[in-house]
Tab-separated table of C-alpha atoms and ligand atoms in Angstrom:
chain	number	residue	atom	x	y	z
Y	1	UNK	CA	0.089	-0.001	0.043
Y	2	UNK	CA	1.327	3.421	-0.943
Y	3	UNK	CA	1.637	5.197	2.494
Y	4	UNK	CA	1.274	8.699	0.849
Y	5	UNK	CA	-2.049	7.847	-0.798
Y	6	UNK	CA	-5.486	8.103	0.982
Y	7	UNK	CA	-7.409	4.904	0.191
Y	8	UNK	CA	-11.017	4.049	0.875
Y	9	UNK	CA	-11.989	1.854	3.903
Y	10	UNK	CA	-12.670	-1.097	1.548
Y	11	UNK	CA	-8.977	-1.077	0.591
Y	12	UNK	CA	-7.732	-0.019	3.959
Y	13	UNK	CA	-9.484	-2.863	5.631
Y	14	UNK	CA	-7.555	-5.285	3.461
Y	15	UNK	CA	-4.156	-3.730	3.387
Y	16	UNK	CA	-3.680	-1.208	6.275
Y	17	UNK	CA	-0.885	-2.107	8.627
Y	18	UNK	CA	0.735	-4.736	6.358
Y	19	UNK	CA	4.124	-3.716	5.256
Y	20	UNK	CA	6.846	-5.820	3.696
Y	21	UNK	CA	8.597	-8.304	5.959
Y	22	UNK	CA	11.829	-10.130	5.722
Y	23	UNK	CA	10.516	-12.876	3.533
Y	24	UNK	CA	7.999	-10.832	1.579
Y	25	UNK	CA	5.030	-12.803	3.161
Y	26	UNK	CA	1.680	-11.508	2.103
Y	27	UNK	CA	0.384	-12.085	5.638
Y	28	UNK	CA	2.618	-10.643	8.285
Y	29	UNK	CA	4.232	-13.234	10.557
Y	30	UNK	CA	3.442	-13.818	14.239
Y	31	UNK	CA	6.332	-12.683	16.398
Y	32	UNK	CA	5.566	-15.056	19.227
Y	33	UNK	CA	8.422	-13.923	21.428
Y	34	UNK	CA	8.399	-12.154	24.708
Y	35	UNK	CA	11.771	-10.393	24.029
Y	36	UNK	CA	14.261	-9.165	21.304
Y	37	UNK	CA	18.110	-9.381	20.900
Y	38	UNK	CA	20.175	-6.309	20.680
Y	39	UNK	CA	22.969	-6.299	17.972
Y	40	UNK	CA	25.263	-4.856	20.662
Y	41	UNK	CA	25.459	-2.581	23.747
Y	42	UNK	CA	25.067	0.477	21.748
Y	43	UNK	CA	21.990	-0.817	19.836
Y	44	UNK	CA	20.417	-1.659	23.144
Y	45	UNK	CA	21.212	1.749	24.711
Y	46	UNK	CA	19.656	3.568	21.522
Y	47	UNK	CA	16.444	1.526	21.782
Y	48	UNK	CA	16.119	2.475	25.435
Y	49	UNK	CA	16.833	6.062	24.695
Y	50	UNK	CA	13.875	5.852	22.032
Y	51	UNK	CA	16.342	6.669	19.112
Y	52	UNK	CA	17.219	3.380	17.607
Y	53	UNK	CA	15.142	1.083	15.327
Y	54	UNK	CA	13.824	-2.189	16.731
Y	55	UNK	CA	11.997	-3.760	19.555
Y	56	UNK	CA	12.909	-4.396	23.214
Y	57	UNK	CA	10.304	-6.449	25.007
Y	58	UNK	CA	6.782	-7.427	24.012
Y	59	UNK	CA	4.937	-5.528	26.676
Y	60	UNK	CA	6.626	-2.433	25.201
Y	61	UNK	CA	5.932	-3.291	21.558
Y	62	UNK	CA	5.954	-6.222	19.130
Y	63	UNK	CA	5.890	-6.124	15.280
Y	64	UNK	CA	2.697	-8.270	15.040
Y	65	UNK	CA	0.967	-5.912	17.521
Y	66	UNK	CA	2.360	-2.739	15.764
Y	67	UNK	CA	0.799	-4.006	12.401
Y	68	UNK	CA	-2.483	-4.176	14.062
Y	69	UNK	CA	-2.129	-0.826	15.629
Y	70	UNK	CA	-1.204	0.796	12.333
Y	71	UNK	CA	-4.264	-0.857	10.698
Y	72	UNK	CA	-6.692	0.593	13.230
Y	73	UNK	CA	-4.965	3.989	13.396
Y	74	UNK	CA	-5.176	4.271	9.445
Y	75	UNK	CA	-8.858	3.267	9.587
Y	76	UNK	CA	-9.656	5.849	12.182
Y	77	UNK	CA	-7.549	8.453	10.432
Y	78	UNK	CA	-5.820	9.152	13.761
Y	79	UNK	CA	-2.070	9.237	14.616
Y	80	UNK	CA	-1.163	5.912	16.281
Y	81	UNK	CA	-2.784	3.016	17.970
Y	82	UNK	CA	-2.172	0.979	21.102
Y	83	UNK	CA	-3.667	-2.520	21.194
Y	84	UNK	CA	-4.959	-3.633	24.631
Y	85	UNK	CA	-6.032	-6.924	26.251
Y	86	UNK	CA	-9.651	-5.988	26.268
Y	87	UNK	CA	-11.832	-2.913	25.641
Y	88	UNK	CA	-12.005	-2.314	29.455
Y	89	UNK	CA	-8.012	-2.331	29.547
Y	90	UNK	CA	-8.092	0.403	26.860
Y	91	UNK	CA	-10.785	2.502	28.801
Y	92	UNK	CA	-8.859	1.935	32.091
Y	93	UNK	CA	-5.624	3.027	30.482
Y	94	UNK	CA	-7.165	6.202	28.950
Y	95	UNK	CA	-8.726	7.167	32.377
Y	96	UNK	CA	-5.471	6.561	34.289
Y	97	UNK	CA	-3.282	8.430	31.632
Y	98	UNK	CA	-5.361	11.704	31.990
Y	99	UNK	CA	-7.185	11.737	35.406
Y	100	UNK	CA	-5.940	12.558	38.927
Y	101	UNK	CA	-7.387	13.456	42.265
Y	102	UNK	CA	-9.703	16.430	42.142
Y	103	UNK	CA	-10.646	16.010	38.373
Y	104	UNK	CA	-14.130	15.840	36.996
Y	105	UNK	CA	-15.441	13.794	34.008
Y	106	UNK	CA	-18.689	14.172	32.036
Y	107	UNK	CA	-19.789	10.792	30.859
Y	108	UNK	CA	-22.690	9.454	28.753
Y	109	UNK	CA	-25.426	7.858	30.797
Y	110	UNK	CA	-25.649	5.404	28.107
Y	111	UNK	CA	-22.386	3.571	28.134
Y	112	UNK	CA	-21.331	0.007	28.735
Y	113	UNK	CA	-22.057	-0.844	32.391
Y	114	UNK	CA	-18.493	-1.565	33.456
Y	115	UNK	CA	-17.335	1.786	32.170
Y	116	UNK	CA	-19.935	3.460	34.552
Y	117	UNK	CA	-18.869	1.267	37.329
Y	118	UNK	CA	-15.119	1.944	36.709
Y	119	UNK	CA	-15.721	5.668	37.079
Y	120	UNK	CA	-18.304	5.529	39.754
Y	121	UNK	CA	-16.256	3.197	42.044
Y	122	UNK	CA	-12.617	2.909	41.209
Y	123	UNK	CA	-11.926	6.370	39.857
Y	124	UNK	CA	-14.247	7.803	42.627
Y	125	UNK	CA	-12.117	6.123	45.143
Y	126	UNK	CA	-9.015	7.871	43.715
Y	127	UNK	CA	-10.914	11.383	43.998
Y	128	UNK	CA	-12.168	11.610	40.501
Y	129	UNK	CA	-15.764	12.731	40.314
Y	130	UNK	CA	-18.199	11.876	37.322
Y	131	UNK	CA	-21.415	13.399	36.096
Y	132	UNK	CA	-23.386	10.976	34.154
Y	133	UNK	CA	-25.644	12.859	31.705
Y	134	UNK	CA	-27.772	12.345	28.513
Y	135	UNK	CA	-25.018	13.256	26.155
Y	136	UNK	CA	-27.416	13.225	23.240
Y	137	UNK	CA	-28.677	16.590	24.679
Y	138	UNK	CA	-25.760	18.873	24.157
Y	139	UNK	CA	-27.051	21.357	26.588
Y	140	UNK	CA	-26.991	18.703	29.198
Y	141	UNK	CA	-23.162	18.339	28.508
Y	142	UNK	CA	-22.718	22.097	28.588
Y	143	UNK	CA	-24.588	22.432	31.919
Y	144	UNK	CA	-22.529	19.505	33.536
Y	145	UNK	CA	-19.032	20.949	32.696
Y	146	UNK	CA	-17.240	22.429	35.598
Y	147	UNK	CA	-13.943	24.262	36.209
Y	148	UNK	CA	-12.203	21.102	36.929
Y	149	UNK	CA	-13.694	18.927	34.008
Y	150	UNK	CA	-10.814	17.210	32.271
Y	151	UNK	CA	-12.666	14.858	30.139
Y	152	UNK	CA	-15.858	14.360	28.101
Y	153	UNK	CA	-16.406	10.728	27.564
Y	154	UNK	CA	-19.066	9.656	24.997
Y	155	UNK	CA	-20.123	6.326	23.648
Y	156	UNK	CA	-22.186	6.866	20.292
Y	157	UNK	CA	-24.427	5.042	19.509
Y	158	UNK	CA	-24.629	4.145	23.258
Y	159	UNK	CA	-24.976	0.714	24.722
Y	160	UNK	CA	-27.725	-0.647	24.939
Y	161	UNK	CA	-30.240	2.203	24.046
Y	162	UNK	CA	-28.608	3.357	20.809
Y	163	UNK	CA	-28.778	7.010	21.737
Y	164	UNK	CA	-26.662	9.153	19.474
Y	165	UNK	CA	-24.531	12.098	20.693
Y	166	UNK	CA	-23.297	15.147	18.621
Y	167	UNK	CA	-19.516	14.598	18.599
Y	168	UNK	CA	-18.654	18.024	17.081
Y	169	UNK	CA	-20.628	19.887	19.547
Y	170	UNK	CA	-19.120	17.774	22.384
Y	171	UNK	CA	-15.677	18.411	21.066
Y	172	UNK	CA	-16.340	22.216	20.953
Y	173	UNK	CA	-17.393	22.152	24.552
Y	174	UNK	CA	-14.453	20.100	25.753
Y	175	UNK	CA	-11.914	22.226	24.017
Y	176	UNK	CA	-13.397	25.479	25.192
Y	177	UNK	CA	-12.734	24.089	28.702
Y	178	UNK	CA	-9.214	22.650	27.982
Y	179	UNK	CA	-10.775	19.214	28.326
Y	180	UNK	CA	-10.330	16.148	26.154
Y	181	UNK	CA	-13.107	14.386	24.183
Y	182	UNK	CA	-12.793	10.641	24.414
Y	183	UNK	CA	-15.028	8.429	22.235
Y	184	UNK	CA	-15.800	4.812	22.550
Y	185	UNK	CA	-16.413	3.968	18.761
Y	186	UNK	CA	-17.143	0.256	19.414
Y	187	UNK	CA	-20.670	0.182	18.109
Y	188	UNK	CA	-19.858	1.862	14.681
Y	189	UNK	CA	-16.370	0.779	13.938
Y	190	UNK	CA	-14.096	3.167	12.174
Y	191	UNK	CA	-15.817	2.254	8.912
Y	192	UNK	CA	-19.173	3.788	9.879
Y	193	UNK	CA	-17.852	6.772	12.129
Y	194	UNK	CA	-14.570	8.525	12.310
Y	195	UNK	CA	-14.669	10.509	15.711
Y	196	UNK	CA	-11.344	12.421	14.785
Y	197	UNK	CA	-13.286	14.108	11.896
Y	198	UNK	CA	-15.425	15.690	14.544
Y	199	UNK	CA	-12.647	16.684	17.020
Y	200	UNK	CA	-12.137	13.847	19.314
Y	201	UNK	CA	-8.774	13.638	21.000
Y	202	UNK	CA	-8.756	9.912	21.792
Y	203	UNK	CA	-10.855	6.987	20.386
Y	204	UNK	CA	-11.233	3.644	22.199
Y	205	UNK	CA	-12.610	0.378	20.948
Y	206	UNK	CA	-13.604	-3.121	22.270
Y	207	UNK	CA	-12.095	-4.901	19.373
Y	208	UNK	CA	-13.918	-7.909	20.736
Y	209	UNK	CA	-16.796	-6.604	18.590
Y	210	UNK	CA	-16.927	-5.376	14.979
Y	211	UNK	CA	-13.216	-4.916	14.422
Y	212	UNK	CA	-12.338	-8.584	15.086
Y	213	UNK	CA	-15.857	-9.540	14.016
Y	214	UNK	CA	-15.602	-13.356	14.735
Y	215	UNK	CA	-16.548	-13.654	18.365
Y	216	UNK	CA	-13.184	-15.489	19.198
Y	217	UNK	CA	-10.982	-12.765	20.671
Y	218	UNK	CA	-11.215	-10.449	23.538
Y	219	UNK	CA	-9.199	-7.210	22.720
Y	220	UNK	CA	-9.162	-3.384	22.802
Y	221	UNK	CA	-7.596	-0.490	21.072
Y	222	UNK	CA	-6.698	3.223	21.817
Y	223	UNK	CA	-6.039	5.578	19.000
Y	224	UNK	CA	-4.456	8.907	19.786
Y	225	UNK	CA	-4.904	11.979	17.552
Y	226	UNK	CA	-1.305	13.197	17.720
Y	227	UNK	CA	2.091	12.175	19.063
Y	228	UNK	CA	1.846	14.128	22.285
Y	229	UNK	CA	-1.212	12.135	23.353
Y	230	UNK	CA	0.213	8.900	21.953
Y	231	UNK	CA	3.267	9.285	24.191
Y	232	UNK	CA	1.260	9.774	27.327
Y	233	UNK	CA	-0.887	6.812	26.500
Y	234	UNK	CA	1.852	4.552	25.496
Y	235	UNK	CA	3.764	5.195	28.786
Y	236	UNK	CA	0.622	4.544	30.872
Y	237	UNK	CA	-0.157	1.246	28.993
Y	238	UNK	CA	3.478	0.128	29.413
Y	239	UNK	CA	3.135	0.758	33.119
Y	240	UNK	CA	-0.303	-0.800	33.516
Y	241	UNK	CA	0.651	-3.729	31.353
Y	242	UNK	CA	-2.807	-4.485	29.820
Y	243	UNK	CA	-1.269	-5.139	26.318
Y	244	UNK	CA	-2.588	-7.488	23.617
Y	245	UNK	CA	-0.371	-10.545	22.809
Y	246	UNK	CA	1.062	-11.134	19.251
Y	247	UNK	CA	-1.354	-14.188	18.522
Y	248	UNK	CA	-4.588	-12.401	19.306
Y	249	UNK	CA	-3.337	-9.321	17.467
Y	250	UNK	CA	-2.795	-11.524	14.361
Y	251	UNK	CA	-6.317	-12.853	14.826
Y	252	UNK	CA	-7.871	-9.386	14.921
Y	253	UNK	CA	-5.737	-8.073	12.066
Y	254	UNK	CA	-7.114	-10.996	10.080
Y	255	UNK	CA	-10.721	-10.211	11.078
Y	256	UNK	CA	-10.151	-6.566	10.020
Y	257	UNK	CA	-9.546	-7.608	6.293
Y	258	UNK	CA	-13.288	-8.191	6.016
Y	259	UNK	CA	-14.501	-5.192	8.228
Y	260	UNK	CA	-15.744	-2.969	5.522
Y	261	UNK	CA	-17.349	-5.842	3.611
Y	262	UNK	CA	-18.962	-7.091	6.963
Y	263	UNK	CA	-20.132	-3.673	7.854
Y	264	UNK	CA	-21.991	-3.334	4.503
Y	265	UNK	CA	-24.037	-6.500	5.255
Y	266	UNK	CA	-24.580	-5.486	8.971
Y	267	UNK	CA	-25.966	-2.153	7.718
Y	268	UNK	CA	-28.307	-3.765	5.160
Y	269	UNK	CA	-29.455	-6.757	7.222
Y	270	UNK	CA	-30.144	-4.518	10.322
Y	271	UNK	CA	-32.014	-2.136	8.118
Y	272	UNK	CA	-34.311	-4.794	6.795
Y	273	UNK	CA	-34.895	-6.338	10.234
Y	274	UNK	CA	-35.581	-3.086	11.838
Y	275	UNK	CA	-38.255	-2.226	9.431
Y	276	UNK	CA	-39.707	-5.729	9.809
Y	277	UNK	CA	-39.751	-5.325	13.576
Y	278	UNK	CA	-41.383	-1.901	13.466
Y	279	UNK	CA	-44.340	-3.317	11.798
Y	280	UNK	CA	-44.735	-6.552	14.036
Y	281	UNK	CA	-47.818	-6.656	16.243
Y	282	UNK	CA	-45.653	-8.097	19.177
Y	283	UNK	CA	-43.187	-5.182	19.086
Y	284	UNK	CA	-44.002	-1.985	20.830
Y	285	UNK	CA	-40.943	0.204	19.813
Y	286	UNK	CA	-37.858	-0.087	17.815
Y	287	UNK	CA	-34.699	1.987	18.266
Y	288	UNK	CA	-32.323	1.855	15.214
Y	289	UNK	CA	-30.276	4.836	13.857
Y	290	UNK	CA	-31.489	3.880	10.217
Y	291	UNK	CA	-35.258	4.403	11.110
Y	292	UNK	CA	-36.832	7.826	10.769
Y	293	UNK	CA	-38.364	7.197	14.225
Y	294	UNK	CA	-34.997	7.264	15.891
Y	295	UNK	CA	-34.703	10.547	17.718
Y	296	UNK	CA	-31.444	11.465	16.387
Y	297	UNK	CA	-31.997	10.136	12.849
Y	298	UNK	CA	-30.682	13.300	11.228
Y	299	UNK	CA	-27.547	13.444	13.421
Y	300	UNK	CA	-26.937	9.752	12.619
Y	301	UNK	CA	-26.953	10.492	8.951
Y	302	UNK	CA	-24.566	13.358	9.289
Y	303	UNK	CA	-22.117	11.666	11.658
Y	304	UNK	CA	-22.310	7.999	10.581
Y	305	UNK	CA	-21.732	6.541	7.092
Y	306	UNK	CA	-24.263	3.752	7.872
Y	307	UNK	CA	-26.678	2.677	10.672
Y	308	UNK	CA	-24.748	-0.279	11.964
Y	309	UNK	CA	-25.818	-3.806	13.040
Y	310	UNK	CA	-27.211	-2.947	16.564
Y	311	UNK	CA	-31.056	-2.816	17.112
Y	312	UNK	CA	-32.876	-2.364	20.422
Y	313	UNK	CA	-36.615	-3.142	20.602
Y	314	UNK	CA	-39.339	-3.487	23.124
Y	315	UNK	CA	-41.613	-6.468	23.002
Y	316	UNK	CA	-45.166	-6.720	24.466
Y	317	UNK	CA	-45.549	-8.724	27.632
Y	318	UNK	CA	-42.679	-7.140	29.617
Y	319	UNK	CA	-40.121	-9.435	31.263
Y	320	UNK	CA	-42.195	-12.582	30.287
Y	321	UNK	CA	-42.487	-11.434	26.653
Y	322	UNK	CA	-38.669	-10.895	26.547
Y	323	UNK	CA	-38.018	-14.295	27.900
Y	324	UNK	CA	-40.500	-15.911	25.509
Y	325	UNK	CA	-38.423	-14.500	22.553
Y	326	UNK	CA	-34.993	-15.652	24.043
Y	327	UNK	CA	-36.424	-19.126	24.800
Y	328	UNK	CA	-37.791	-19.556	21.270
Y	329	UNK	CA	-35.077	-18.176	18.741
Y	330	UNK	CA	-33.367	-20.961	16.819
Y	331	UNK	CA	-31.091	-19.174	14.516
Y	332	UNK	CA	-30.250	-16.041	16.619
Y	333	UNK	CA	-27.798	-17.018	19.303
Y	334	UNK	CA	-28.750	-16.346	22.872
Y	335	UNK	CA	-25.612	-14.575	24.160
Y	336	UNK	CA	-24.038	-11.186	25.247
Y	337	UNK	CA	-21.415	-9.549	23.288
Y	338	UNK	CA	-21.998	-8.086	19.835
Y	339	UNK	CA	-20.396	-7.311	16.367
Y	340	UNK	CA	-19.783	-10.749	15.174
Y	341	UNK	CA	-20.766	-12.543	12.041
Y	342	UNK	CA	-23.357	-14.478	13.938
Y	343	UNK	CA	-26.532	-12.771	15.119
Y	344	UNK	CA	-26.718	-12.550	18.932
Y	345	UNK	CA	-29.720	-11.702	20.913
Y	346	UNK	CA	-30.062	-10.820	24.722
Y	347	UNK	CA	-32.767	-9.543	27.125
Y	348	UNK	CA	-31.206	-7.031	29.650
Y	349	UNK	CA	-34.049	-7.221	32.212
Y	350	UNK	CA	-33.525	-11.077	32.665
Y	351	UNK	CA	-29.939	-11.185	31.820
Y	352	UNK	CA	-27.127	-8.509	31.952
Y	353	UNK	CA	-29.178	-6.108	34.124
Y	354	UNK	CA	-31.300	-8.630	36.117
Y	355	UNK	CA	-29.574	-7.600	39.411
Y	356	UNK	CA	-30.205	-3.949	38.874
Y	357	UNK	CA	-33.210	-2.661	40.948
Y	358	UNK	CA	-36.148	-2.290	38.547
Y	359	UNK	CA	-36.518	1.425	39.033
Y	360	UNK	CA	-32.981	2.102	38.397
Y	361	UNK	CA	-33.036	0.007	35.304
Y	362	UNK	CA	-36.227	1.882	34.007
Y	363	UNK	CA	-34.353	5.174	34.772
Y	364	UNK	CA	-31.559	4.012	32.422
Y	365	UNK	CA	-34.332	3.331	29.750
Y	366	UNK	CA	-33.785	-0.456	30.061
Y	367	UNK	CA	-37.427	-1.374	29.995
Y	368	UNK	CA	-38.859	-4.853	30.945
Y	369	UNK	CA	-39.370	-5.964	27.415
Y	370	UNK	CA	-36.163	-4.459	25.961
Y	371	UNK	CA	-34.276	-6.921	23.629
Y	372	UNK	CA	-30.887	-6.164	22.106
Y	373	UNK	CA	-30.098	-7.613	18.788
Y	374	UNK	CA	-26.638	-7.688	17.213
Y	375	UNK	CA	-27.491	-8.515	13.631
Y	376	UNK	CA	-24.954	-10.804	11.890
Y	377	UNK	CA	-24.193	-11.404	8.298
Y	378	UNK	CA	-26.573	-14.367	7.750
Y	379	UNK	CA	-29.538	-14.251	5.248
Y	380	UNK	CA	-31.676	-11.290	6.421
Y	381	UNK	CA	-34.985	-13.242	5.491
Y	382	UNK	CA	-33.881	-16.253	7.341
Y	383	UNK	CA	-33.182	-14.074	10.420
Y	384	UNK	CA	-36.502	-12.365	10.056
Y	385	UNK	CA	-38.267	-15.703	9.895
Y	386	UNK	CA	-36.647	-16.826	13.037
Y	387	UNK	CA	-37.446	-13.572	14.907
Y	388	UNK	CA	-41.141	-13.830	13.571
Y	389	UNK	CA	-41.667	-17.222	14.946
Y	390	UNK	CA	-40.054	-16.433	18.245
Y	391	UNK	CA	-41.992	-13.055	18.603
Y	392	UNK	CA	-45.241	-15.023	17.835
Y	393	UNK	CA	-44.517	-17.380	20.877
Y	394	UNK	CA	-45.334	-14.434	23.140
Y	395	UNK	CA	-48.862	-15.203	24.600
K	1	LCS	N1	-17.248	-0.537	25.147
K	1	LCS	C1	-18.394	-1.012	24.454
K	1	LCS	C2	-19.328	-0.011	23.864
K	1	LCS	C3	-18.832	-2.295	24.859
K	1	LCS	O1	-19.935	-2.761	24.330
K	1	LCS	C4	-17.935	-3.256	25.545
K	1	LCS	C5	-18.289	-4.557	25.904
K	1	LCS	C6	-16.799	-2.688	26.194
K	1	LCS	C7	-16.389	-1.354	25.770
K	1	LCS	C8	-15.775	-3.497	26.875
K	1	LCS	O2	-15.027	-4.356	25.949
K	1	LCS	P1	-14.374	-5.697	26.418
K	1	LCS	O3	-13.501	-5.492	27.524
K	1	LCS	O4	-15.427	-6.658	26.775
K	1	LCS	O5	-13.635	-6.093	25.201
K	1	LCS	N2	-19.568	-4.980	25.618
K	1	LCS	C9	-20.150	-6.038	25.875
K	1	LCS	C10	-21.651	-6.251	25.820
K	1	LCS	O6	-22.312	-5.351	25.386
K	1	LCS	N3	-22.002	-7.407	26.193
K	1	LCS	O7	-20.848	-8.157	26.446
K	1	LCS	C11	-19.627	-7.389	26.351
């Protein structure tokens, strides 16, 4: 790939991060080694000084991992990436890198649960205060920002309610207060949304999801917008140690080759299924960024190049209605996680959020009959037939 040229995501998915290696292998080798030899003492010294070419120790960098980091950074159109052992390792590293006692964070109320818990328990213990607000309402972000706000943290579309926040507006607020905008881009993948285009400073991913796409690896990624932020993040990751290993880096990089192609099918299948669900008598409400009924439909069109593969919908019959669907799907797999080639379905009220008091759950817009669907790349009509028969099992 010609590094000076700006390719499309279709081409970047296949080629990004893959450079020539010793034996000109088309697929980059897996450097399954924990450490690297120095030519001599001066070479070792130059590597530690940061001036020489080469690698030292795999926690500090490894060519197979670098190849993946370059691929995601190029797709995000950011500066450089840092692969991590999970999405949570990426998020934790970013918080640790930038926050200290006395700081304040404004965070979307619709984010992956453990992100909320990390801020509300661990970082609170360290003296960092967080305001959880509806970031789809720009005025709510503006009202929550304080003198000591150091970070605005947004997940858009948000998990599991798929609310969409205006990244450009959030970046303006963050930068006018000398704060950073950090975006969790997991639900869109860099193919459907490029937060750096809207002013983000740092992007994080759970690569466990769309980037890898095959439900067989747990991994994360941090992408920095410039060298200054990259250096801060790299140093923190090196100290915390939550790096991704070469074998899993290789697998995620292999998955990324079909990312753009998969996203096209996720978009198309999810659109068709969302329209089917919207007209089903056992479905009360559908939330999908590709439907005109989505509260931020216009913003989604501006900020994302496709609606993605995630659908949330409410079935009739409350908790029992949701359970009936879970117990009767045959093709959709009953499991948490998302973004893989196989369609996954889950019912937060009886599964992921079952221990949450009902009132709190409802306050977070996770209603009794809410079903979350991660639409895969199977035949859309076969998925529709499966959902139809499962929905018709609701008494
Ligand atoms: N960010 C988002 C938006 C996520 O959905 C998840 C995981 C994470 C970060 C954390 O990534 P991990 O450490 O698991 O790689 N979301 C999950 C979910 O919705 N169900 O199971 C995991």
